[in-house]
């Protein structure tokens, strides 16, 4: 995690194949209050493009995408 | 006596029990091994039949056979519902509180439908994923002469990822045959940014939908249905009106699995190659119940059953199991009422979608008929 982004909720979707991580995120976001910061952990490269596209469609914010050694952390703020 | 217990008499459990009965024939006859199949429903249900029920091509009775007629006589059959799995004590508890001990356990409990997870869906939507839904859809489709038909994939993952595309292409053709297609608008919706999870199927379906005048809506995650107003509302904030909604409802795994600590969300966490549970010893999962990165399909359950039969038989004989599952998945896909295609892939592979043809349609129907031999382990 970076110094700036403190997630309220972490979703571990590592090893899930497409569209698993995105569906895990969509399922979770439905239950969260506005302002919640979510960290989505994914090993699926497609998530780094699919997730931002969905956020735009659904009106939530992409905070940042962080590349780790073996996965990506995608930070989202729920609107 | 080495006791092997299989819970669930669907495709995976039945094929597995029959395979074990033949692989361990001499050990069973010498009373060294017991293969027990435990299942809640005295009938075996072949779900792919339900795709044809709405079009009047099959009946729900065609999908059922007594499980007793399908299993090898060397298999001990118990009809009953397992309500608790204790993987430390290696025992199962039944609905009537009786207890059964095992040495090796396989969970093949499948997936269940959960339309009630989405407000209004049970009242406002139809589906063809179970006997009652398929019959109700058949009756309402027969009366449906004009309006907006929406096929919406509400839940992912779901059984047979191909079936929603198949239904859409079949209903288009079926309405054309009846001269009603011009009065019916058809829309297909999918939760992610393309028509299907697998890119090659998404591309194939998108081209066919365009050719056949089927609207495609992506990033469409149903939040709620208003059955009176006949409106679907999505998580993304859009609304869609419908006259006939055919929805693929959310699916759930089993509480048994969650309660036993075998997987948080009802699907058993397993090693994708050995199918052994991650959180317990001597427990396997096959079919829809297992959380592996491929489709929830009968063909997957079938291939997995072969691998687990080999592994269990090795263990029962005291040798090291070596068989592994590479994700092999095979699917026939109907592309209308009289043509189909066929795909085949393993973990991490993208399938190649062949040109649909009539022979492949007949091959799919032929496979469905010969399924009963497959379940019995004869094919
Ligand atoms: C409309 C439709 C079309 C399909 N088409 C295809 C297709 O063309 N090709 C394909 O490959 N797949 C297809 N499938 C998917 C296929 O039917 C499933 O993937 C397959 O049935 C999975 O097998 P299974 O053994 O895991 O579970 P199931 O066949 O669902 O069996 C589960 C069994 O477990 C029993 N059970 C559950 N809980 C308990 C308990 N607690 N105690 C005791 N028993 C229990 C149930 O009674 C049931 O007998 C289709 C599915 C549908 C709905």
PDB file of N, CA and C in Angstrom, chain A residues 1 4 6 9 21 26 37 42-43 51-52 59 66 73 75-76:
ATOM      1  N   UNK A   1       0.832  -1.199   0.000  1.00  0.00           N
ATOM      2  CA  UNK A   1       0.000   0.000   0.000  1.00  0.00           C
ATOM      3  C   UNK A   1       0.872   1.258   0.000  1.00  0.00           C
ATOM      4  N   UNK A   4      -0.364   7.218   0.762  1.00  0.00           N
ATOM      5  CA  UNK A   4      -1.552   8.056   0.627  1.00  0.00           C
ATOM      6  C   UNK A   4      -2.854   7.275   0.682  1.00  0.00           C
ATOM      7  N   UNK A   6      -5.303   4.531   2.072  1.00  0.00           N
ATOM      8  CA  UNK A   6      -5.646   3.609   3.172  1.00  0.00           C
ATOM      9  C   UNK A   6      -6.993   2.980   2.840  1.00  0.00           C
ATOM     10  N   UNK A   9     -11.786  -1.317   2.764  1.00  0.00           N
ATOM     11  CA  UNK A   9     -12.164  -2.694   2.441  1.00  0.00           C
ATOM     12  C   UNK A   9     -11.144  -3.258   1.463  1.00  0.00           C
ATOM     13  N   UNK A  21     -12.216 -10.898 -10.954  1.00  0.00           N
ATOM     14  CA  UNK A  21     -11.933  -9.728 -10.108  1.00  0.00           C
ATOM     15  C   UNK A  21     -12.954  -8.606 -10.282  1.00  0.00           C
ATOM     16  N   UNK A  26     -17.745  -5.573  -8.347  1.00  0.00           N
ATOM     17  CA  UNK A  26     -19.114  -5.097  -8.565  1.00  0.00           C
ATOM     18  C   UNK A  26     -20.025  -5.605  -7.443  1.00  0.00           C
ATOM     19  N   UNK A  37     -13.262   3.500   0.578  1.00  0.00           N
ATOM     20  CA  UNK A  37     -12.127   3.224  -0.308  1.00  0.00           C
ATOM     21  C   UNK A  37     -11.873   1.717  -0.331  1.00  0.00           C
ATOM     22  N   UNK A  42      -5.505  -8.077  -7.666  1.00  0.00           N
ATOM     23  CA  UNK A  42      -5.769  -8.927  -8.826  1.00  0.00           C
ATOM     24  C   UNK A  42      -4.471  -9.346  -9.505  1.00  0.00           C
ATOM     25  N   UNK A  43      -4.471 -10.561 -10.038  1.00  0.00           N
ATOM     26  CA  UNK A  43      -3.306 -11.006 -10.807  1.00  0.00           C
ATOM     27  C   UNK A  43      -3.634 -10.985 -12.302  1.00  0.00           C
ATOM     28  N   UNK A  51     -11.483  -2.632 -15.037  1.00  0.00           N
ATOM     29  CA  UNK A  51     -12.004  -1.998 -13.821  1.00  0.00           C
ATOM     30  C   UNK A  51     -12.181  -0.485 -14.023  1.00  0.00           C
ATOM     31  N   UNK A  52     -11.153   0.243 -14.523  1.00  0.00           N
ATOM     32  CA  UNK A  52     -11.371   1.678 -14.754  1.00  0.00           C
ATOM     33  C   UNK A  52     -12.550   1.957 -15.687  1.00  0.00           C
ATOM     34  N   UNK A  59     -19.873   5.382 -12.404  1.00  0.00           N
ATOM     35  CA  UNK A  59     -19.736   6.651 -11.679  1.00  0.00           C
ATOM     36  C   UNK A  59     -18.978   6.569 -10.364  1.00  0.00           C
ATOM     37  N   UNK A  66      -1.634   0.287  -8.478  1.00  0.00           N
ATOM     38  CA  UNK A  66      -0.271   0.105  -7.992  1.00  0.00           C
ATOM     39  C   UNK A  66       0.212  -1.267  -8.469  1.00  0.00           C
ATOM     40  N   UNK A  73      -2.688  -3.767  -7.223  1.00  0.00           N
ATOM     41  CA  UNK A  73      -3.677  -3.275  -6.263  1.00  0.00           C
ATOM     42  C   UNK A  73      -4.394  -2.108  -6.941  1.00  0.00           C
ATOM     43  N   UNK A  75      -7.094   0.811  -6.393  1.00  0.00           N
ATOM     44  CA  UNK A  75      -7.824   1.529  -5.340  1.00  0.00           C
ATOM     45  C   UNK A  75      -8.984   2.301  -5.947  1.00  0.00           C
ATOM     46  N   UNK A  76     -10.120   2.182  -5.284  1.00  0.00           N
ATOM     47  CA  UNK A  76     -11.376   2.746  -5.804  1.00  0.00           C
ATOM     48  C   UNK A  76     -12.067   3.517  -4.700  1.00  0.00           C
TER      49      UNK A  76
END
